[in-house]
Short mmCIF file of C-alpha atoms in Angstrom, two decimals:
data_model
loop_
_atom_site.label_atom_id
_atom_site.label_comp_id
_atom_site.label_asym_id
_atom_site.label_seq_id
_atom_site.Cartn_x
_atom_site.Cartn_y
_atom_site.Cartn_z
CA MET A 1 -29.91 -2.80 12.09
CA SER A 2 -29.15 -0.29 9.35
CA CYS A 3 -25.73 0.29 7.87
CA ALA A 4 -25.53 3.78 9.33
CA ALA A 5 -26.03 2.42 12.86
CA TRP A 6 -22.68 0.60 12.80
CA PHE A 7 -20.50 3.67 12.25
CA ASP A 8 -20.03 7.19 13.30
CA ALA A 9 -21.71 9.67 10.98
CA ASP A 10 -18.36 10.92 9.68
CA ALA A 11 -16.78 7.46 9.43
CA LEU A 12 -16.31 7.67 5.66
CA ASP A 13 -15.51 11.37 5.45
CA PRO A 14 -12.14 11.99 3.68
CA GLY A 15 -10.72 13.51 6.84
CA ALA A 16 -11.97 10.80 9.15
CA ARG A 17 -10.12 7.77 10.45
CA ALA A 18 -11.25 4.13 10.30
CA PRO A 19 -14.94 3.30 10.82
CA ARG A 20 -15.83 2.59 14.49
CA LEU A 21 -17.51 -0.74 15.14
CA LEU A 22 -20.67 -0.41 17.25
CA ASP A 23 -22.06 -3.97 17.05
CA GLU A 24 -19.84 -6.67 18.57
CA GLN A 25 -22.04 -9.42 17.15
CA LEU A 26 -20.19 -9.10 13.82
CA LEU A 27 -16.74 -10.06 15.08
CA ASP A 28 -16.69 -13.16 12.89
CA ARG A 29 -17.26 -11.07 9.74
CA ARG A 30 -13.85 -9.53 9.40
CA ARG A 31 -12.98 -9.06 5.75
CA ILE A 32 -9.87 -8.37 3.69
CA ALA A 33 -9.73 -5.82 0.87
CA LEU A 34 -7.34 -5.89 -2.06
CA VAL A 35 -6.65 -2.48 -3.55
CA ASP A 36 -5.30 -3.00 -7.07
CA CYS A 37 -4.22 -0.09 -9.27
CA ASN A 38 -5.63 -0.32 -12.79
CA GLN A 39 -2.84 -0.84 -15.37
CA PHE A 40 -0.57 0.92 -12.91
CA TYR A 41 2.40 1.78 -15.15
CA VAL A 42 0.08 3.00 -17.89
CA SER A 43 -1.95 5.04 -15.37
CA CYS A 44 1.25 6.70 -14.11
CA GLU A 45 2.18 7.77 -17.64
CA ARG A 46 -1.31 9.01 -18.44
CA LEU A 47 -1.44 11.05 -15.26
CA PHE A 48 0.98 13.58 -16.73
CA ARG A 49 -0.25 13.09 -20.33
CA PRO A 50 -4.04 13.39 -20.10
CA GLU A 51 -4.35 13.53 -23.87
CA LEU A 52 -3.56 9.79 -23.86
CA ALA A 53 -6.68 8.95 -21.84
CA ARG A 54 -8.36 6.92 -24.60
CA ARG A 55 -5.39 6.02 -26.76
CA PRO A 56 -3.67 2.61 -26.82
CA VAL A 57 -0.62 2.84 -24.51
CA VAL A 58 2.00 0.24 -23.56
CA VAL A 59 4.96 0.32 -21.16
CA LEU A 60 8.04 -1.66 -22.16
CA SER A 61 10.44 -3.73 -20.10
CA ASN A 62 14.14 -3.04 -19.49
CA ASN A 63 15.94 -2.17 -22.75
CA ASP A 64 12.55 -1.68 -24.41
CA GLY A 65 12.29 -5.40 -25.05
CA CYS A 66 8.68 -6.42 -24.48
CA VAL A 67 5.33 -5.23 -23.12
CA VAL A 68 4.96 -5.26 -19.34
CA ALA A 69 1.80 -3.11 -19.11
CA ARG A 70 -0.93 -2.24 -21.60
CA SER A 71 -4.09 -0.15 -21.61
CA PRO A 72 -7.48 -1.67 -22.48
CA GLU A 73 -7.25 0.08 -25.83
CA ALA A 74 -3.92 -1.63 -26.54
CA ARG A 75 -5.40 -4.94 -25.49
CA ALA A 76 -8.26 -4.36 -27.97
CA LEU A 77 -5.61 -3.98 -30.72
CA GLY A 78 -4.37 -7.49 -29.94
CA VAL A 79 -1.29 -6.50 -27.93
CA GLY A 80 -0.37 -9.36 -25.56
CA SER A 81 1.43 -9.23 -22.24
CA GLY A 82 5.10 -9.95 -22.75
CA GLN A 83 4.85 -9.43 -26.52
CA PRO A 84 8.10 -8.17 -28.13
CA TRP A 85 8.10 -4.51 -29.06
CA PHE A 86 9.31 -5.12 -32.61
CA GLU A 87 6.15 -7.08 -33.36
CA ILE A 88 3.75 -4.25 -32.48
CA ARG A 89 5.70 -1.05 -33.17
CA THR A 90 3.80 -0.41 -36.43
CA LEU A 91 0.30 -0.68 -34.95
CA PRO A 92 -1.66 2.50 -35.74
CA GLY A 93 -1.94 5.00 -32.90
CA LEU A 94 0.03 2.92 -30.41
CA VAL A 95 2.02 4.99 -27.85
CA ALA A 96 4.96 3.29 -26.06
CA PHE A 97 6.94 4.30 -22.97
CA SER A 98 10.15 2.92 -21.51
CA SER A 99 9.87 1.79 -17.88
CA ASN A 100 10.24 4.75 -15.53
CA TYR A 101 10.58 3.02 -12.15
CA ALA A 102 11.50 6.22 -10.29
CA LEU A 103 8.10 7.69 -11.24
CA TYR A 104 6.20 4.50 -10.53
CA GLU A 105 7.77 4.05 -7.08
CA ALA A 106 6.98 7.64 -6.13
CA LEU A 107 3.32 7.32 -7.12
CA SER A 108 3.06 3.94 -5.41
CA GLN A 109 4.17 5.54 -2.14
CA ARG A 110 1.45 8.15 -2.54
CA VAL A 111 -1.17 5.49 -3.13
CA MET A 112 -0.09 3.68 0.05
CA GLU A 113 -0.21 6.93 2.01
CA ALA A 114 -3.79 7.48 0.90
CA LEU A 115 -4.72 4.00 2.07
CA ARG A 116 -2.90 4.36 5.41
CA SER A 117 -4.94 7.50 6.09
CA PHE A 118 -7.92 5.24 6.89
CA GLY A 119 -6.06 3.97 9.94
CA LEU A 120 -6.61 0.28 9.09
CA PRO A 121 -3.97 -2.49 9.14
CA LEU A 122 -2.26 -2.64 5.71
CA GLU A 123 0.02 -5.10 3.96
CA TYR A 124 2.13 -3.69 1.13
CA TYR A 125 1.94 -6.54 -1.38
CA SER A 126 3.51 -5.08 -4.52
CA ILE A 127 4.16 -1.75 -6.22
CA ASP A 128 0.53 -1.58 -7.31
CA GLU A 129 -1.33 -3.72 -4.76
CA ALA A 130 -2.08 -3.68 -1.03
CA PHE A 131 -4.23 -5.77 1.30
CA VAL A 132 -6.27 -3.91 3.95
CA ASP A 133 -7.85 -5.47 7.04
CA LEU A 134 -11.46 -4.22 7.25
CA PRO A 135 -13.61 -4.03 10.39
CA PRO A 136 -16.53 -6.44 10.86
CA CYS A 137 -19.65 -5.01 9.26
CA SER A 138 -22.35 -5.72 6.71
CA ASP A 139 -21.68 -6.16 3.00
CA VAL A 140 -23.34 -2.81 2.35
CA ALA A 141 -20.94 -1.07 4.74
CA LEU A 142 -17.99 -2.97 3.37
CA LYS A 143 -18.76 -1.76 -0.13
CA ARG A 144 -19.07 1.80 1.13
CA ILE A 145 -15.64 1.58 2.75
CA ALA A 146 -14.15 0.06 -0.43
CA GLU A 147 -15.67 2.79 -2.57
CA ALA A 148 -14.35 5.43 -0.18
CA MET A 149 -10.85 3.96 -0.54
CA ALA A 150 -11.03 4.03 -4.32
CA GLU A 151 -12.36 7.61 -4.29
CA ARG A 152 -9.65 8.85 -1.94
CA VAL A 153 -6.80 7.21 -3.86
CA LEU A 154 -8.09 8.74 -7.10
CA GLN A 155 -8.54 12.16 -5.48
CA TRP A 156 -5.13 12.22 -3.80
CA THR A 157 -3.03 10.60 -6.55
CA GLY A 158 -5.01 10.51 -9.79
CA ILE A 159 -4.48 6.74 -10.02
CA PRO A 160 -7.67 4.66 -10.60
CA VAL A 161 -7.99 1.49 -8.52
CA ALA A 162 -10.32 -1.46 -8.14
CA VAL A 163 -11.09 -2.70 -4.61
CA GLY A 164 -12.12 -6.31 -4.00
CA VAL A 165 -13.42 -7.47 -0.63
CA GLY A 166 -13.54 -11.05 0.57
CA ALA A 167 -13.22 -13.32 3.57
CA SER A 168 -9.70 -14.29 2.45
CA LYS A 169 -6.95 -12.90 0.25
CA THR A 170 -7.93 -15.25 -2.59
CA GLN A 171 -11.53 -14.08 -2.43
CA ALA A 172 -10.41 -10.46 -2.33
CA LYS A 173 -8.19 -11.02 -5.38
CA ALA A 174 -11.08 -12.61 -7.25
CA ALA A 175 -13.41 -9.77 -6.26
CA SER A 176 -10.95 -7.19 -7.56
CA TRP A 177 -10.73 -9.03 -10.88
CA LEU A 178 -14.51 -9.15 -11.08
CA ALA A 179 -14.80 -5.45 -10.37
CA LYS A 180 -12.51 -4.62 -13.28
CA ARG A 181 -13.37 -7.30 -15.84
CA VAL A 182 -16.98 -8.32 -15.22
CA TYR A 183 -18.92 -5.69 -13.26
CA GLY A 184 -17.10 -2.55 -14.44
CA CYS A 185 -17.12 -0.92 -11.02
CA VAL A 186 -14.52 0.39 -8.55
CA ALA A 187 -15.48 -1.91 -5.65
CA HIS A 188 -17.05 -5.34 -5.25
CA VAL A 189 -17.73 -7.58 -2.27
CA PHE A 190 -17.24 -11.27 -3.08
CA GLU A 191 -20.46 -13.30 -3.13
CA PRO A 192 -19.63 -17.02 -3.34
CA ALA A 193 -23.09 -18.02 -4.52
CA THR A 194 -22.87 -15.90 -7.68
CA ASP A 195 -19.20 -15.08 -8.16
CA LEU A 196 -17.49 -18.48 -8.08
CA VAL A 197 -18.93 -19.42 -11.49
CA ARG A 198 -17.79 -16.10 -13.00
CA VAL A 199 -14.10 -16.40 -12.10
CA PRO A 200 -11.99 -18.40 -14.63
CA VAL A 201 -9.65 -20.83 -12.90
CA ALA A 202 -6.71 -19.22 -14.73
CA GLU A 203 -7.44 -15.93 -12.94
CA LEU A 204 -7.19 -17.40 -9.43
CA TRP A 205 -4.32 -16.29 -7.21
CA GLY A 206 -1.44 -18.75 -7.56
CA ILE A 207 -2.70 -20.54 -10.68
CA GLY A 208 -0.10 -20.19 -13.43
CA PRO A 209 -0.37 -21.25 -17.10
CA ARG A 210 0.81 -24.82 -16.47
CA HIS A 211 -1.58 -25.45 -13.61
CA ALA A 212 -4.42 -23.80 -15.53
CA ALA A 213 -3.81 -26.11 -18.54
CA ARG A 214 -3.82 -29.12 -16.22
CA LEU A 215 -7.09 -28.06 -14.63
CA TYR A 216 -8.69 -27.35 -17.98
CA SER A 217 -7.79 -30.89 -19.05
CA LEU A 218 -9.80 -32.09 -16.01
CA ARG A 219 -12.72 -29.92 -17.14
CA VAL A 220 -12.16 -27.47 -14.32
CA ALA A 221 -12.86 -24.09 -15.93
CA THR A 222 -14.06 -21.90 -13.03
CA ALA A 223 -13.52 -21.41 -9.33
CA ALA A 224 -16.79 -23.23 -8.76
CA ASP A 225 -15.50 -26.26 -10.65
CA LEU A 226 -12.36 -26.27 -8.50
CA LEU A 227 -14.42 -26.17 -5.31
CA ALA A 228 -16.34 -29.19 -6.52
CA LEU A 229 -13.19 -31.33 -6.63
CA ASP A 230 -12.21 -33.66 -3.82
CA GLU A 231 -9.53 -32.25 -1.51
CA ALA A 232 -7.23 -35.21 -2.11
CA ARG A 233 -7.41 -34.68 -5.89
CA VAL A 234 -6.70 -30.97 -5.54
CA LYS A 235 -3.63 -31.72 -3.44
CA GLN A 236 -2.52 -34.33 -5.96
CA GLN A 237 -2.82 -31.92 -8.89
CA LEU A 238 -1.76 -28.66 -7.24
CA SER A 239 0.20 -29.73 -4.14
CA ILE A 240 -0.39 -28.22 -0.71
CA GLN A 241 -0.58 -24.74 -2.20
CA GLY A 242 -3.58 -25.78 -4.23
CA LEU A 243 -5.24 -27.14 -1.10
CA ARG A 244 -4.70 -23.78 0.62
CA LEU A 245 -6.25 -22.11 -2.43
CA LEU A 246 -9.29 -24.35 -2.05
CA TYR A 247 -9.71 -23.41 1.61
CA GLU A 248 -9.28 -19.72 0.84
CA LEU A 249 -12.03 -19.92 -1.77
CA ARG A 250 -14.25 -21.33 0.97
CA GLY A 251 -13.43 -18.30 3.10
CA VAL A 252 -10.88 -19.99 5.39
CA VAL A 253 -7.87 -17.68 5.89
CA CYS A 254 -4.64 -19.56 5.06
CA HIS A 255 -2.63 -16.44 4.20
CA PRO A 256 -3.12 -13.94 7.07
CA LEU A 257 -2.32 -10.29 6.67
CA GLN A 258 1.37 -9.48 7.08
CA THR A 259 1.33 -5.94 8.43
CA LEU A 260 4.99 -6.10 9.45
CA SER A 261 7.34 -6.45 6.50
CA ARG A 262 9.90 -9.19 6.90
CA PRO A 263 13.50 -8.24 6.15
CA ARG A 264 14.89 -9.89 3.06
CA GLN A 265 17.40 -12.72 3.53
CA ARG A 266 19.38 -11.61 0.52
CA ILE A 267 19.40 -8.50 -1.69
CA ARG A 268 20.12 -8.81 -5.40
CA HIS A 269 20.66 -6.10 -7.97
CA ALA A 270 21.35 -7.12 -11.56
CA ARG A 271 20.53 -5.91 -15.04
CA SER A 272 21.00 -6.99 -18.63
CA PHE A 273 22.54 -4.55 -21.11
CA ALA A 274 21.05 -3.41 -24.38
CA GLY A 275 24.26 -4.45 -26.14
CA GLU A 276 27.36 -6.25 -24.89
CA LEU A 277 30.21 -4.88 -22.78
CA SER A 278 33.84 -6.02 -22.73
CA ALA A 279 35.81 -3.23 -20.97
CA LEU A 280 36.62 -3.87 -17.32
CA GLY A 281 36.38 -0.17 -16.46
CA GLU A 282 32.83 0.10 -17.74
CA LEU A 283 31.80 -3.02 -15.78
CA GLU A 284 33.38 -1.58 -12.64
CA ARG A 285 31.41 1.64 -13.10
CA LEU A 286 28.13 -0.23 -13.36
CA LEU A 287 29.01 -2.52 -10.47
CA ALA A 288 29.53 0.55 -8.28
CA LEU A 289 25.99 1.70 -9.19
CA PHE A 290 24.56 -1.75 -8.38
CA VAL A 291 26.33 -1.93 -5.04
CA GLN A 292 25.04 1.48 -4.04
CA ARG A 293 21.45 0.49 -4.90
CA ALA A 294 21.73 -2.77 -2.96
CA ALA A 295 23.36 -1.03 0.04
CA GLU A 296 20.51 1.51 0.17
CA LYS A 297 18.03 -1.35 0.47
CA LEU A 298 20.22 -3.05 3.04
CA ARG A 299 20.27 0.00 5.31
CA ALA A 300 16.55 0.68 4.73
CA GLN A 301 15.68 -2.62 6.36
CA GLY A 302 18.23 -2.16 9.14
CA SER A 303 20.53 -5.01 8.15
CA LEU A 304 24.24 -5.74 7.82
CA CYS A 305 25.84 -7.83 5.09
CA GLY A 306 28.30 -10.65 5.78
CA GLN A 307 28.95 -11.90 2.25
CA ILE A 308 28.92 -10.47 -1.30
CA GLY A 309 28.36 -12.41 -4.51
CA VAL A 310 29.34 -11.01 -7.90
CA PHE A 311 28.40 -12.55 -11.24
CA LEU A 312 28.81 -11.97 -14.97
CA GLN A 313 26.98 -13.52 -17.90
CA THR A 314 27.63 -13.62 -21.61
CA ASN A 315 24.73 -13.79 -24.09
CA ARG A 316 22.91 -17.08 -23.59
CA PHE A 317 21.47 -16.95 -27.08
CA ARG A 318 24.80 -16.77 -28.93
CA GLN A 319 26.22 -19.94 -30.38
CA GLY A 320 29.33 -21.40 -28.80
CA PRO A 321 30.38 -21.80 -25.19
CA GLY A 322 29.20 -19.20 -22.75
CA TYR A 323 30.85 -17.79 -19.62
CA PHE A 324 28.76 -17.43 -16.44
CA PRO A 325 31.09 -16.93 -13.46
CA TYR A 326 29.89 -16.32 -9.91
CA LEU A 327 32.12 -15.58 -6.91
CA GLU A 328 31.33 -15.14 -3.22
CA LEU A 329 33.51 -13.15 -0.87
CA SER A 330 33.02 -12.82 2.89
CA LEU A 331 33.51 -9.66 4.93
CA PRO A 332 35.61 -10.01 8.09
CA VAL A 333 32.90 -8.07 9.95
CA ALA A 334 29.30 -7.64 8.73
CA SER A 335 28.76 -4.11 7.39
CA SER A 336 26.36 -1.77 5.59
CA TYR A 337 29.07 0.79 4.73
CA THR A 338 28.89 1.23 0.97
CA PRO A 339 32.65 1.94 0.36
CA GLU A 340 33.53 -1.27 2.18
CA LEU A 341 30.99 -3.30 0.23
CA LEU A 342 32.08 -1.70 -3.03
CA THR A 343 35.78 -2.42 -2.42
CA LEU A 344 35.11 -6.10 -1.90
CA ALA A 345 32.73 -6.32 -4.86
CA LEU A 346 35.34 -4.80 -7.17
CA VAL A 347 37.88 -7.36 -5.99
CA GLY A 348 35.42 -10.10 -6.88
CA LEU A 349 34.73 -8.61 -10.33
CA GLN A 350 38.41 -8.39 -11.14
CA GLN A 351 38.85 -12.05 -10.23
CA ILE A 352 36.05 -13.36 -12.44
CA TYR A 353 36.57 -10.91 -15.34
CA ARG A 354 37.99 -12.60 -18.44
CA PRO A 355 39.37 -10.31 -21.19
CA GLY A 356 37.95 -10.85 -24.63
CA GLN A 357 34.49 -11.89 -23.48
CA ALA A 358 31.41 -9.84 -24.37
CA TYR A 359 29.17 -9.62 -21.33
CA LYS A 360 25.41 -9.24 -21.44
CA LYS A 361 24.56 -9.12 -17.73
CA LEU A 362 26.17 -8.06 -14.46
CA GLY A 363 24.93 -8.40 -10.89
CA VAL A 364 25.71 -8.29 -7.21
CA MET A 365 24.15 -10.25 -4.31
CA LEU A 366 24.27 -9.22 -0.63
CA GLN A 367 24.01 -12.32 1.57
CA ARG A 368 24.27 -13.55 5.15
CA LEU A 369 22.22 -10.58 6.27
CA ARG A 370 21.67 -9.93 9.95
CA PRO A 371 20.01 -7.16 11.97
CA GLU A 372 22.14 -4.17 12.93
CA ALA A 373 21.16 -4.83 16.58
CA VAL A 374 23.19 -8.08 16.61
CA TYR A 375 26.39 -6.54 15.26
CA GLN A 376 29.36 -8.69 16.21
CA ALA A 377 32.83 -7.15 15.99
CA ASN A 378 36.19 -8.88 16.31
CA TRP A 379 39.23 -7.96 18.38
CA LEU A 380 41.00 -6.44 15.34
CA SER A 381 38.31 -3.85 14.58
CA GLU A 382 35.74 -1.72 16.33
CA PRO A 383 32.56 -0.22 14.87
CA ASP A 384 32.98 3.37 13.69
CA PRO A 385 29.82 5.38 14.43
CA ARG A 386 30.91 8.01 11.93
CA ARG A 387 30.37 5.54 9.08
CA GLN A 388 26.77 4.91 10.03
CA ALA A 389 26.17 8.65 10.42
CA LEU A 390 27.68 9.33 6.98
CA MET A 391 25.48 6.69 5.32
CA ARG A 392 22.35 8.08 6.98
CA ILE A 393 23.18 11.56 5.65
CA VAL A 394 23.86 10.25 2.12
CA ASP A 395 20.64 8.23 2.07
CA ARG A 396 18.60 11.18 3.39
CA LEU A 397 20.01 13.55 0.77
CA ASN A 398 19.31 11.12 -2.05
CA ARG A 399 15.73 10.57 -0.87
CA ARG A 400 15.12 14.25 -0.58
CA HIS A 401 16.84 15.59 -3.66
CA GLY A 402 16.68 12.61 -6.00
CA ARG A 403 18.54 9.40 -6.54
CA ASP A 404 22.33 9.75 -7.13
CA THR A 405 22.43 13.34 -5.89
CA ILE A 406 25.33 11.99 -3.83
CA CYS A 407 27.18 9.17 -5.58
CA TYR A 408 30.65 7.67 -5.74
CA ALA A 409 33.33 8.76 -8.18
CA ARG A 410 33.55 5.21 -9.56
CA GLN A 411 30.01 5.63 -10.95
CA LEU A 412 30.77 8.72 -13.01
CA GLY A 413 31.52 8.82 -16.73
CA GLY A 414 30.44 6.55 -19.53
CA GLN A 415 27.13 6.19 -21.28
CA SER A 416 24.05 4.30 -20.21
CA PRO A 417 24.19 0.66 -21.41
CA TRP A 418 20.43 0.41 -21.34
CA ARG A 419 17.99 1.19 -24.09
CA GLN A 420 15.38 3.63 -22.83
CA GLN A 421 14.51 5.68 -25.87
CA ARG A 422 10.93 6.40 -24.79
CA ILE A 423 11.34 7.18 -21.11
CA SER A 424 9.21 9.98 -19.65
CA PRO A 425 10.52 12.60 -17.19
CA ARG A 426 10.83 11.71 -13.49
CA TYR A 427 8.25 14.33 -12.58
CA LEU A 428 8.15 13.64 -8.84
CA THR A 429 11.80 12.95 -7.94
CA ARG A 430 13.93 15.38 -10.02
CA TRP A 431 13.83 19.16 -9.74
CA ASP A 432 15.10 19.52 -13.32
CA GLU A 433 12.28 17.28 -14.66
CA LEU A 434 9.29 18.89 -13.01
CA LEU A 435 6.20 19.23 -15.19
CA GLU A 436 6.10 22.64 -16.90
CA VAL A 437 2.77 24.42 -17.39
CA GLY A 438 2.24 27.25 -19.80
#
């Protein structure tokens, strides 16, 4: 049966939905696709600076410390992932950007919208990756679907992607890597007979540097070498996770698609400063910002917070004794009302703050989270529906008009404690930073 016989004629048209299966004999051939954006942070910056298309570009971490993303041209110059900025700043022609997470998150949402338009089950895996459950069909049809996904994402967002297709998530990951690094294409369907020997063991999903070094010492250099090992030895060297990796390479699904996102059990927001801060007022201002960010995530997943943790850290690399306090405070009634969370967090900060110390990091942790549907009041208080309504309005305005359009007075004033000297405009989330033409 030909590839065209399995689908409607318009199955892969940009305006069409998911392909319609016509042959039920292929039900055991369901496949998973991994859609991986190519050098995502770099691609986001280049999208609004097309003149950088073939120039070496890097994106730096918080406070412009080290490289978190690099273009192939930067890699060719010898720039390594995680390399400190001061070591490469003099390389000829190198262009560096500070991390612009508002821009990256906005473009990530557009990429996911393009993928959801196919009408297939999707798992949001990270800001630049998503797994998609594909219908049972031939490898030829699978590649056509994968190529259609890559084409649509590029057309709708301008972000290039590589799509890997396999019987499991691990195979899909390997296929995506092969598409980018070996075959130089936008889509590839994993072929165990030929691809296992082409995938270095260090590039397998879940294999970190330490495990890779251990496997290399056993003369295991490729995925094919790993498959040749006895299961007991794999479990001994890599634990149960390694055994699952072995099964996934064989095409046995050990990590099924998670189409429903699980609510987080705790929400943490913390950042290190470019310098060091000692004034309590400045720390309170930043804590108010952190609590607002954490509370937005809390409400987005429909949860209430029962306990708040606040912590401070001095510079770990300075000589002498450090100071790393952490304090947990419980709310009498679980809440997602930002002013209530902020009031308690400020109490905690004032208790752990020690004058005379120079602090390098501040953070807040929302814990004992529970769904809003199981709200439990006490006889001294009753839920106020006006609070929830107010928070919904504030969140909606900030989503529509840009983050911090509505903020708390405690957040105002002061200068940014973070080094972002090379940050690009937030083209998609701020009216005053829209791209100007002409």
